[in-house]
């Protein structure tokens, strides 16, 4: 039986690369997205053309009702979930902390932190051997921002990724004896559309000279690390992190 993977934010960037690579490696994939149906459908079509199986589901991870519906759709359309990649995430316009209001904090924390917690909860409910499941693997997509703090750009975003790091460590320990591994990747600067949300589409090229490898990363390079952490090759790794950041 093919393993079943849910990737949140699978319509673009790192999530889309992860969905494509997972399908090529034999996963049946559900990719979640918030609003860009055309991009999500294009990833599904790509996967089908390559002989894989995928399904796109609109769901805002910040909404508990949407998250429940997302997982119930996976149950009904694909079957028993084996793996989750908590990838959906946002950042907002570059600014300093003194300019960040509560509404922005709520948006960023709702998508990046609450969304990841809700999805992890639904995955654990399905995977835990203690609850009758068959085990599984979760990979959280954090960021090097959790370590670097993103001064002058988005300290709120960096702090949300710090929360993801703490959740990765804590949840990994909570469910280690229930057949579930929980790990994370910390991408550095990767060529995706997320930088346009910060108001600087060309950000990767501006900052790449500060990366020891002197270049930005590709979404596929992050996907490779995610797929390894999901795989049986990582069978004794939990609560750990892979920095995919060119040495930054
Ligand atoms: P991206 O190209 O902007 O894609 C973001 C994806 O997340 C899209 O599929 C988007 O759906 C989805 N999404 C956003 N908010 C959502 C919500 N509330 N509910 C459901 N889906 C939502 O971003 P990316 O660069 O690939 O980033 C993916 C992850 O990597 C994020 O967690 C990000 O923080 C992290 N990361 C990225 C970088 C980088 O340099 N790119 C570095 C470190 C960490 P729609 O298409 O429908 O909007």
PDB file of C-alpha atoms and ligand atoms in Angstrom:
ATOM      1  CA  UNK A   1       0.000   0.000   0.000  1.00  0.00           C
ATOM      2  CA  UNK A   2       1.284   3.433  -0.929  1.00  0.00           C
ATOM      3  CA  UNK A   3       1.893   5.852   1.960  1.00  0.00           C
ATOM      4  CA  UNK A   4      -0.376   8.892   2.158  1.00  0.00           C
ATOM      5  CA  UNK A   5       1.078  12.372   2.653  1.00  0.00           C
ATOM      6  CA  UNK A   6      -0.614  15.677   3.419  1.00  0.00           C
ATOM      7  CA  UNK A   7       1.399  18.803   2.560  1.00  0.00           C
ATOM      8  CA  UNK A   8      -0.090  22.097   3.705  1.00  0.00           C
ATOM      9  CA  UNK A   9       0.733  25.022   1.445  1.00  0.00           C
ATOM     10  CA  UNK A  10       1.390  22.568  -1.366  1.00  0.00           C
ATOM     11  CA  UNK A  11       0.302  24.829  -4.198  1.00  0.00           C
ATOM     12  CA  UNK A  12       3.511  26.830  -4.536  1.00  0.00           C
ATOM     13  CA  UNK A  13       7.162  27.063  -3.513  1.00  0.00           C
ATOM     14  CA  UNK A  14       8.602  24.543  -1.069  1.00  0.00           C
ATOM     15  CA  UNK A  15       5.261  22.787  -0.556  1.00  0.00           C
ATOM     16  CA  UNK A  16       4.739  22.244  -4.284  1.00  0.00           C
ATOM     17  CA  UNK A  17       8.284  20.880  -4.665  1.00  0.00           C
ATOM     18  CA  UNK A  18       7.657  18.550  -1.727  1.00  0.00           C
ATOM     19  CA  UNK A  19       4.353  17.327  -3.192  1.00  0.00           C
ATOM     20  CA  UNK A  20       5.990  16.622  -6.562  1.00  0.00           C
ATOM     21  CA  UNK A  21       8.975  14.789  -5.075  1.00  0.00           C
ATOM     22  CA  UNK A  22       6.780  12.785  -2.707  1.00  0.00           C
ATOM     23  CA  UNK A  23       4.531  11.685  -5.576  1.00  0.00           C
ATOM     24  CA  UNK A  24       7.595  10.658  -7.585  1.00  0.00           C
ATOM     25  CA  UNK A  25       8.705   8.565  -4.607  1.00  0.00           C
ATOM     26  CA  UNK A  26       5.382   6.728  -4.433  1.00  0.00           C
ATOM     27  CA  UNK A  27       3.304   8.735  -1.955  1.00  0.00           C
ATOM     28  CA  UNK A  28      -0.346   9.489  -2.676  1.00  0.00           C
ATOM     29  CA  UNK A  29      -0.440  13.202  -1.930  1.00  0.00           C
ATOM     30  CA  UNK A  30      -3.011  15.670  -0.681  1.00  0.00           C
ATOM     31  CA  UNK A  31      -1.889  19.254  -1.045  1.00  0.00           C
ATOM     32  CA  UNK A  32      -3.644  21.964   0.900  1.00  0.00           C
ATOM     33  CA  UNK A  33      -3.782  25.584  -0.198  1.00  0.00           C
ATOM     34  CA  UNK A  34      -5.452  28.770   1.013  1.00  0.00           C
ATOM     35  CA  UNK A  35      -6.635  30.630  -2.095  1.00  0.00           C
ATOM     36  CA  UNK A  36      -4.562  29.981  -5.230  1.00  0.00           C
ATOM     37  CA  UNK A  37      -6.633  27.176  -6.772  1.00  0.00           C
ATOM     38  CA  UNK A  38      -5.014  27.533 -10.198  1.00  0.00           C
ATOM     39  CA  UNK A  39      -1.517  26.864  -8.824  1.00  0.00           C
ATOM     40  CA  UNK A  40      -2.782  23.957  -6.725  1.00  0.00           C
ATOM     41  CA  UNK A  41      -4.533  22.419  -9.731  1.00  0.00           C
ATOM     42  CA  UNK A  42      -1.386  22.844 -11.833  1.00  0.00           C
ATOM     43  CA  UNK A  43       0.664  20.855  -9.283  1.00  0.00           C
ATOM     44  CA  UNK A  44      -1.981  18.110  -9.217  1.00  0.00           C
ATOM     45  CA  UNK A  45      -1.996  17.984 -13.038  1.00  0.00           C
ATOM     46  CA  UNK A  46       1.813  17.823 -13.147  1.00  0.00           C
ATOM     47  CA  UNK A  47       1.844  14.927 -10.711  1.00  0.00           C
ATOM     48  CA  UNK A  48      -0.851  13.078 -12.686  1.00  0.00           C
ATOM     49  CA  UNK A  49       1.101  13.590 -15.940  1.00  0.00           C
ATOM     50  CA  UNK A  50       4.107  11.968 -14.265  1.00  0.00           C
ATOM     51  CA  UNK A  51       2.009   8.956 -13.276  1.00  0.00           C
ATOM     52  CA  UNK A  52       1.451   9.970  -9.635  1.00  0.00           C
ATOM     53  CA  UNK A  53      -1.707  10.559  -7.638  1.00  0.00           C
ATOM     54  CA  UNK A  54      -2.594  13.858  -5.950  1.00  0.00           C
ATOM     55  CA  UNK A  55      -5.559  15.794  -4.711  1.00  0.00           C
ATOM     56  CA  UNK A  56      -5.827  19.520  -3.891  1.00  0.00           C
ATOM     57  CA  UNK A  57      -8.009  20.780  -1.041  1.00  0.00           C
ATOM     58  CA  UNK A  58      -8.688  24.420  -0.190  1.00  0.00           C
ATOM     59  CA  UNK A  59      -8.325  24.938   3.551  1.00  0.00           C
ATOM     60  CA  UNK A  60      -7.061  27.850   5.631  1.00  0.00           C
ATOM     61  CA  UNK A  61      -4.870  26.243   8.304  1.00  0.00           C
ATOM     62  CA  UNK A  62      -5.670  29.141  10.661  1.00  0.00           C
ATOM     63  CA  UNK A  63      -9.282  27.932  10.747  1.00  0.00           C
ATOM     64  CA  UNK A  64      -9.993  24.968  13.008  1.00  0.00           C
ATOM     65  CA  UNK A  65     -13.073  24.044  10.952  1.00  0.00           C
ATOM     66  CA  UNK A  66     -11.028  24.107   7.730  1.00  0.00           C
ATOM     67  CA  UNK A  67      -8.298  21.941   9.262  1.00  0.00           C
ATOM     68  CA  UNK A  68     -10.853  19.358  10.403  1.00  0.00           C
ATOM     69  CA  UNK A  69     -12.399  19.328   6.923  1.00  0.00           C
ATOM     70  CA  UNK A  70      -8.961  19.015   5.302  1.00  0.00           C
ATOM     71  CA  UNK A  71      -8.084  15.915   7.321  1.00  0.00           C
ATOM     72  CA  UNK A  72     -11.560  14.416   6.904  1.00  0.00           C
ATOM     73  CA  UNK A  73     -11.179  14.832   3.149  1.00  0.00           C
ATOM     74  CA  UNK A  74      -7.883  12.945   3.269  1.00  0.00           C
ATOM     75  CA  UNK A  75      -9.557  10.186   5.310  1.00  0.00           C
ATOM     76  CA  UNK A  76     -12.420   9.903   2.826  1.00  0.00           C
ATOM     77  CA  UNK A  77     -10.589  10.371  -0.479  1.00  0.00           C
ATOM     78  CA  UNK A  78      -7.158   8.825   0.155  1.00  0.00           C
ATOM     79  CA  UNK A  79      -7.301   6.747   3.340  1.00  0.00           C
ATOM     80  CA  UNK A  80      -5.111   6.418   6.413  1.00  0.00           C
ATOM     81  CA  UNK A  81      -2.643   9.301   6.768  1.00  0.00           C
ATOM     82  CA  UNK A  82       1.020   8.253   7.066  1.00  0.00           C
ATOM     83  CA  UNK A  83       2.804  11.594   6.894  1.00  0.00           C
ATOM     84  CA  UNK A  84       2.245  15.336   7.362  1.00  0.00           C
ATOM     85  CA  UNK A  85       4.379  18.233   6.185  1.00  0.00           C
ATOM     86  CA  UNK A  86       3.382  21.353   8.103  1.00  0.00           C
ATOM     87  CA  UNK A  87       4.567  23.773   5.431  1.00  0.00           C
ATOM     88  CA  UNK A  88       1.913  26.506   5.029  1.00  0.00           C
ATOM     89  CA  UNK A  89       3.289  29.804   6.243  1.00  0.00           C
ATOM     90  CA  UNK A  90       3.189  33.536   5.671  1.00  0.00           C
ATOM     91  CA  UNK A  91       5.189  36.655   6.309  1.00  0.00           C
ATOM     92  CA  UNK A  92       4.153  40.271   5.912  1.00  0.00           C
ATOM     93  CA  UNK A  93       5.874  43.457   4.737  1.00  0.00           C
ATOM     94  CA  UNK A  94       9.367  44.104   5.964  1.00  0.00           C
ATOM     95  CA  UNK A  95       9.362  46.506   8.900  1.00  0.00           C
ATOM     96  CA  UNK A  96      10.677  46.911  12.430  1.00  0.00           C
ATOM     97  CA  UNK A  97       8.963  45.597  15.553  1.00  0.00           C
ATOM     98  CA  UNK A  98       7.897  49.092  16.627  1.00  0.00           C
ATOM     99  CA  UNK A  99       5.546  49.190  13.631  1.00  0.00           C
ATOM    100  CA  UNK A 100       3.884  45.799  14.138  1.00  0.00           C
ATOM    101  CA  UNK A 101       0.288  45.923  15.369  1.00  0.00           C
ATOM    102  CA  UNK A 102      -1.788  43.252  17.080  1.00  0.00           C
ATOM    103  CA  UNK A 103      -3.800  42.472  13.947  1.00  0.00           C
ATOM    104  CA  UNK A 104      -0.633  41.549  12.026  1.00  0.00           C
ATOM    105  CA  UNK A 105       0.669  39.489  14.939  1.00  0.00           C
ATOM    106  CA  UNK A 106      -2.611  37.608  15.012  1.00  0.00           C
ATOM    107  CA  UNK A 107      -2.482  36.872  11.267  1.00  0.00           C
ATOM    108  CA  UNK A 108       1.123  35.664  11.325  1.00  0.00           C
ATOM    109  CA  UNK A 109       0.776  33.584  14.475  1.00  0.00           C
ATOM    110  CA  UNK A 110      -2.573  32.154  13.369  1.00  0.00           C
ATOM    111  CA  UNK A 111      -1.229  30.874  10.046  1.00  0.00           C
ATOM    112  CA  UNK A 112       2.271  29.845  11.140  1.00  0.00           C
ATOM    113  CA  UNK A 113       1.786  28.644  14.718  1.00  0.00           C
ATOM    114  CA  UNK A 114      -1.881  27.833  15.325  1.00  0.00           C
ATOM    115  CA  UNK A 115      -2.156  26.273  11.858  1.00  0.00           C
ATOM    116  CA  UNK A 116       0.820  23.978  12.473  1.00  0.00           C
ATOM    117  CA  UNK A 117      -0.473  23.002  15.923  1.00  0.00           C
ATOM    118  CA  UNK A 118      -3.965  22.181  14.623  1.00  0.00           C
ATOM    119  CA  UNK A 119      -2.605  20.111  11.736  1.00  0.00           C
ATOM    120  CA  UNK A 120      -0.174  18.287  14.039  1.00  0.00           C
ATOM    121  CA  UNK A 121      -3.049  17.522  16.401  1.00  0.00           C
ATOM    122  CA  UNK A 122      -5.207  16.042  13.649  1.00  0.00           C
ATOM    123  CA  UNK A 123      -2.251  14.009  12.357  1.00  0.00           C
ATOM    124  CA  UNK A 124      -1.432  12.618  15.813  1.00  0.00           C
ATOM    125  CA  UNK A 125      -5.072  11.640  16.354  1.00  0.00           C
ATOM    126  CA  UNK A 126      -4.847   9.530  13.209  1.00  0.00           C
ATOM    127  CA  UNK A 127      -1.284   8.182  13.511  1.00  0.00           C
ATOM    128  CA  UNK A 128      -0.808   7.432  17.207  1.00  0.00           C
ATOM    129  CA  UNK A 129      -0.490   3.711  17.968  1.00  0.00           C
ATOM    130  CA  UNK A 130      -1.935   4.522  21.413  1.00  0.00           C
ATOM    131  CA  UNK A 131      -5.094   5.737  19.658  1.00  0.00           C
ATOM    132  CA  UNK A 132      -5.274   2.765  17.266  1.00  0.00           C
ATOM    133  CA  UNK A 133      -3.220   4.256  14.421  1.00  0.00           C
ATOM    134  CA  UNK A 134      -0.263   2.752  12.589  1.00  0.00           C
ATOM    135  CA  UNK A 135       2.339   5.435  13.400  1.00  0.00           C
ATOM    136  CA  UNK A 136       3.681   8.053  11.028  1.00  0.00           C
ATOM    137  CA  UNK A 137       5.978  11.002  10.513  1.00  0.00           C
ATOM    138  CA  UNK A 138       5.562  14.769  10.737  1.00  0.00           C
ATOM    139  CA  UNK A 139       7.955  17.336   9.313  1.00  0.00           C
ATOM    140  CA  UNK A 140       7.521  20.964  10.305  1.00  0.00           C
ATOM    141  CA  UNK A 141       8.866  23.667   8.020  1.00  0.00           C
ATOM    142  CA  UNK A 142      10.559  26.151  10.323  1.00  0.00           C
ATOM    143  CA  UNK A 143      13.100  28.720   9.144  1.00  0.00           C
ATOM    144  CA  UNK A 144      16.638  29.896   9.837  1.00  0.00           C
ATOM    145  CA  UNK A 145      14.774  33.056  10.918  1.00  0.00           C
ATOM    146  CA  UNK A 146      14.086  31.230  14.200  1.00  0.00           C
ATOM    147  CA  UNK A 147      17.843  31.407  14.858  1.00  0.00           C
ATOM    148  CA  UNK A 148      18.658  34.719  13.173  1.00  0.00           C
ATOM    149  CA  UNK A 149      15.631  36.752  14.372  1.00  0.00           C
ATOM    150  CA  UNK A 150      14.994  38.653  11.087  1.00  0.00           C
ATOM    151  CA  UNK A 151      15.832  42.128  12.490  1.00  0.00           C
ATOM    152  CA  UNK A 152      14.449  45.015  10.441  1.00  0.00           C
ATOM    153  CA  UNK A 153      12.375  42.614   8.338  1.00  0.00           C
ATOM    154  CA  UNK A 154       9.935  40.470  10.319  1.00  0.00           C
ATOM    155  CA  UNK A 155      10.741  39.625  13.916  1.00  0.00           C
ATOM    156  CA  UNK A 156       7.134  38.440  14.235  1.00  0.00           C
ATOM    157  CA  UNK A 157       7.688  35.826  11.532  1.00  0.00           C
ATOM    158  CA  UNK A 158      10.992  34.752  13.118  1.00  0.00           C
ATOM    159  CA  UNK A 159       9.278  34.366  16.490  1.00  0.00           C
ATOM    160  CA  UNK A 160       6.535  32.245  14.916  1.00  0.00           C
ATOM    161  CA  UNK A 161       9.224  29.907  13.604  1.00  0.00           C
ATOM    162  CA  UNK A 162      10.826  29.817  17.065  1.00  0.00           C
ATOM    163  CA  UNK A 163       7.493  28.489  18.293  1.00  0.00           C
ATOM    164  CA  UNK A 164       7.593  25.807  15.601  1.00  0.00           C
ATOM    165  CA  UNK A 165      11.050  24.731  16.784  1.00  0.00           C
ATOM    166  CA  UNK A 166       9.794  24.394  20.371  1.00  0.00           C
ATOM    167  CA  UNK A 167       6.711  22.491  19.222  1.00  0.00           C
ATOM    168  CA  UNK A 168       8.891  20.119  17.188  1.00  0.00           C
ATOM    169  CA  UNK A 169      10.975  19.244  20.258  1.00  0.00           C
ATOM    170  CA  UNK A 170       8.037  18.920  22.632  1.00  0.00           C
ATOM    171  CA  UNK A 171       5.693  16.996  20.368  1.00  0.00           C
ATOM    172  CA  UNK A 172       8.496  14.651  19.271  1.00  0.00           C
ATOM    173  CA  UNK A 173       8.982  13.656  22.917  1.00  0.00           C
ATOM    174  CA  UNK A 174       5.232  13.375  23.562  1.00  0.00           C
ATOM    175  CA  UNK A 175       4.605  10.937  20.731  1.00  0.00           C
ATOM    176  CA  UNK A 176       7.950   9.133  20.390  1.00  0.00           C
ATOM    177  CA  UNK A 177       6.529   6.017  22.060  1.00  0.00           C
ATOM    178  CA  UNK A 178       3.375   6.179  19.913  1.00  0.00           C
ATOM    179  CA  UNK A 179       5.072   5.409  16.600  1.00  0.00           C
ATOM    180  CA  UNK A 180       5.296   9.017  15.421  1.00  0.00           C
ATOM    181  CA  UNK A 181       8.487  10.875  14.550  1.00  0.00           C
ATOM    182  CA  UNK A 182       8.407  14.694  14.510  1.00  0.00           C
ATOM    183  CA  UNK A 183      11.244  16.620  12.895  1.00  0.00           C
ATOM    184  CA  UNK A 184      11.777  19.947  11.161  1.00  0.00           C
ATOM    185  CA  UNK A 185      13.723  21.623   8.407  1.00  0.00           C
ATOM    186  CA  UNK A 186      15.019  25.164   8.683  1.00  0.00           C
ATOM    187  CA  UNK A 187      15.308  26.609   5.176  1.00  0.00           C
ATOM    188  CA  UNK A 188      17.529  29.626   4.607  1.00  0.00           C
ATOM    189  CA  UNK A 189      16.795  31.964   1.692  1.00  0.00           C
ATOM    190  CA  UNK A 190      14.950  29.987  -0.955  1.00  0.00           C
ATOM    191  CA  UNK A 191      13.692  31.184  -4.353  1.00  0.00           C
ATOM    192  CA  UNK A 192       9.898  31.243  -3.863  1.00  0.00           C
ATOM    193  CA  UNK A 193       7.097  33.787  -4.028  1.00  0.00           C
ATOM    194  CA  UNK A 194       7.077  34.344  -0.250  1.00  0.00           C
ATOM    195  CA  UNK A 195       9.577  37.205  -0.513  1.00  0.00           C
ATOM    196  CA  UNK A 196       7.112  39.228  -2.611  1.00  0.00           C
ATOM    197  CA  UNK A 197       4.766  39.199   0.417  1.00  0.00           C
ATOM    198  CA  UNK A 198       7.529  40.946   2.334  1.00  0.00           C
ATOM    199  CA  UNK A 199       7.601  43.641  -0.365  1.00  0.00           C
ATOM    200  CA  UNK A 200      10.899  42.485  -1.926  1.00  0.00           C
ATOM    201  CA  UNK A 201      10.524  39.811  -4.625  1.00  0.00           C
ATOM    202  CA  UNK A 202      14.283  39.933  -5.294  1.00  0.00           C
ATOM    203  CA  UNK A 203      15.308  39.472  -1.639  1.00  0.00           C
ATOM    204  CA  UNK A 204      17.178  36.198  -2.196  1.00  0.00           C
ATOM    205  CA  UNK A 205      19.552  37.815  -4.673  1.00  0.00           C
ATOM    206  CA  UNK A 206      20.120  40.790  -2.350  1.00  0.00           C
ATOM    207  CA  UNK A 207      21.096  38.659   0.652  1.00  0.00           C
ATOM    208  CA  UNK A 208      22.832  35.739  -1.057  1.00  0.00           C
ATOM    209  CA  UNK A 209      26.321  37.212  -0.594  1.00  0.00           C
ATOM    210  CA  UNK A 210      25.775  36.734   3.176  1.00  0.00           C
ATOM    211  CA  UNK A 211      25.258  32.996   2.596  1.00  0.00           C
ATOM    212  CA  UNK A 212      28.530  31.017   2.905  1.00  0.00           C
ATOM    213  CA  UNK A 213      27.637  29.103  -0.270  1.00  0.00           C
ATOM    214  CA  UNK A 214      27.028  32.476  -1.974  1.00  0.00           C
ATOM    215  CA  UNK A 215      23.681  31.500  -3.453  1.00  0.00           C
ATOM    216  CA  UNK A 216      20.006  31.099  -2.654  1.00  0.00           C
ATOM    217  CA  UNK A 217      18.459  27.666  -2.355  1.00  0.00           C
ATOM    218  CA  UNK A 218      15.932  25.954  -4.599  1.00  0.00           C
ATOM    219  CA  UNK A 219      12.624  24.613  -3.249  1.00  0.00           C
ATOM    220  CA  UNK A 220      13.649  21.150  -4.491  1.00  0.00           C
ATOM    221  CA  UNK A 221      16.708  21.216  -2.203  1.00  0.00           C
ATOM    222  CA  UNK A 222      14.420  21.722   0.805  1.00  0.00           C
ATOM    223  CA  UNK A 223      12.042  19.026  -0.440  1.00  0.00           C
ATOM    224  CA  UNK A 224      14.898  16.489  -0.518  1.00  0.00           C
ATOM    225  CA  UNK A 225      15.586  17.055   3.182  1.00  0.00           C
ATOM    226  CA  UNK A 226      11.883  16.843   4.031  1.00  0.00           C
ATOM    227  CA  UNK A 227      11.479  13.578   2.144  1.00  0.00           C
ATOM    228  CA  UNK A 228      14.499  12.110   3.921  1.00  0.00           C
ATOM    229  CA  UNK A 229      13.078  13.008   7.339  1.00  0.00           C
ATOM    230  CA  UNK A 230       9.756  11.407   6.357  1.00  0.00           C
ATOM    231  CA  UNK A 231      11.439   8.239   5.107  1.00  0.00           C
ATOM    232  CA  UNK A 232      12.440   5.078   6.943  1.00  0.00           C
ATOM    233  CA  UNK A 233      16.048   6.129   6.392  1.00  0.00           C
ATOM    234  CA  UNK A 234      15.403   8.583   9.254  1.00  0.00           C
ATOM    235  CA  UNK A 235      13.839   5.871  11.441  1.00  0.00           C
ATOM    236  CA  UNK A 236      15.876   6.746  14.579  1.00  0.00           C
ATOM    237  CA  UNK A 237      15.643  10.535  14.192  1.00  0.00           C
ATOM    238  CA  UNK A 238      13.029  12.516  16.056  1.00  0.00           C
ATOM    239  CA  UNK A 239      12.898  15.987  17.583  1.00  0.00           C
ATOM    240  CA  UNK A 240      15.716  17.068  15.307  1.00  0.00           C
ATOM    241  CA  UNK A 241      16.364  19.701  12.619  1.00  0.00           C
ATOM    242  CA  UNK A 242      18.014  19.908   9.234  1.00  0.00           C
ATOM    243  CA  UNK A 243      19.215  23.393   8.319  1.00  0.00           C
ATOM    244  CA  UNK A 244      18.899  23.782   4.536  1.00  0.00           C
ATOM    245  CA  UNK A 245      20.567  27.154   4.367  1.00  0.00           C
ATOM    246  CA  UNK A 246      23.844  27.022   2.460  1.00  0.00           C
ATOM    247  CA  UNK A 247      25.788  27.289   5.725  1.00  0.00           C
ATOM    248  CA  UNK A 248      24.094  30.501   6.943  1.00  0.00           C
TER     249      UNK A 248
HETATM  250  P1  LIG B   1       5.079  30.489  -0.751  1.00  0.00           P
HETATM  251  O1  LIG B   1       5.759  30.243  -2.056  1.00  0.00           O
HETATM  252  O2  LIG B   1       4.573  31.852  -0.423  1.00  0.00           O
HETATM  253  O3  LIG B   1       3.882  29.425  -0.617  1.00  0.00           O
HETATM  254  C1  LIG B   1       3.116  29.434   0.557  1.00  0.00           C
HETATM  255  C2  LIG B   1       2.120  28.315   0.497  1.00  0.00           C
HETATM  256  O4  LIG B   1       1.404  28.289   1.744  1.00  0.00           O
HETATM  257  C3  LIG B   1       1.083  28.480  -0.586  1.00  0.00           C
HETATM  258  O5  LIG B   1       0.722  27.192  -1.033  1.00  0.00           O
HETATM  259  C4  LIG B   1      -0.086  29.130   0.159  1.00  0.00           C
HETATM  260  O6  LIG B   1      -1.369  28.883  -0.418  1.00  0.00           O
HETATM  261  C5  LIG B   1       0.021  28.416   1.495  1.00  0.00           C
HETATM  262  N1  LIG B   1      -0.598  29.144   2.592  1.00  0.00           N
HETATM  263  C6  LIG B   1      -0.278  30.357   3.099  1.00  0.00           C
HETATM  264  N2  LIG B   1      -1.077  30.662   4.129  1.00  0.00           N
HETATM  265  C7  LIG B   1      -1.933  29.625   4.281  1.00  0.00           C
HETATM  266  C8  LIG B   1      -2.997  29.351   5.155  1.00  0.00           C
HETATM  267  N3  LIG B   1      -3.378  30.232   6.111  1.00  0.00           N
HETATM  268  N4  LIG B   1      -3.661  28.179   5.015  1.00  0.00           N
HETATM  269  C9  LIG B   1      -3.304  27.296   4.070  1.00  0.00           C
HETATM  270  N5  LIG B   1      -2.296  27.489   3.206  1.00  0.00           N
HETATM  271  C10 LIG B   1      -1.630  28.660   3.293  1.00  0.00           C
HETATM  272  O7  LIG B   1       6.022  30.087   0.479  1.00  0.00           O
HETATM  273  P2  LIG B   1       7.359  29.203   0.581  1.00  0.00           P
HETATM  274  O8  LIG B   1       8.514  30.105   0.482  1.00  0.00           O
HETATM  275  O9  LIG B   1       7.272  27.997  -0.256  1.00  0.00           O
HETATM  276  O10 LIG B   1       7.245  28.817   2.119  1.00  0.00           O
HETATM  277  C11 LIG B   1       6.811  27.549   2.577  1.00  0.00           C
HETATM  278  C12 LIG B   1       7.254  27.418   4.023  1.00  0.00           C
HETATM  279  O11 LIG B   1       8.678  27.537   4.080  1.00  0.00           O
HETATM  280  C13 LIG B   1       6.691  28.510   4.931  1.00  0.00           C
HETATM  281  O12 LIG B   1       6.358  27.954   6.179  1.00  0.00           O
HETATM  282  C14 LIG B   1       7.850  29.473   5.069  1.00  0.00           C
HETATM  283  O13 LIG B   1       7.797  30.188   6.274  1.00  0.00           O
HETATM  284  C15 LIG B   1       9.020  28.506   5.038  1.00  0.00           C
HETATM  285  N6  LIG B   1      10.299  29.131   4.678  1.00  0.00           N
HETATM  286  C16 LIG B   1      10.489  29.702   3.454  1.00  0.00           C
HETATM  287  C17 LIG B   1      11.708  30.278   3.171  1.00  0.00           C
HETATM  288  C18 LIG B   1      12.014  30.926   1.846  1.00  0.00           C
HETATM  289  O14 LIG B   1      13.041  31.592   1.711  1.00  0.00           O
HETATM  290  N7  LIG B   1      11.174  30.766   0.841  1.00  0.00           N
HETATM  291  C19 LIG B   1      12.723  30.278   4.126  1.00  0.00           C
HETATM  292  C20 LIG B   1      12.483  29.686   5.362  1.00  0.00           C
HETATM  293  C21 LIG B   1      11.269  29.114   5.623  1.00  0.00           C
HETATM  294  P3  LIG B   1      -1.939  29.860  -1.593  1.00  0.00           P
HETATM  295  O15 LIG B   1      -1.068  29.586  -2.791  1.00  0.00           O
HETATM  296  O16 LIG B   1      -3.328  29.435  -1.814  1.00  0.00           O
HETATM  297  O17 LIG B   1      -1.771  31.255  -1.080  1.00  0.00           O
END
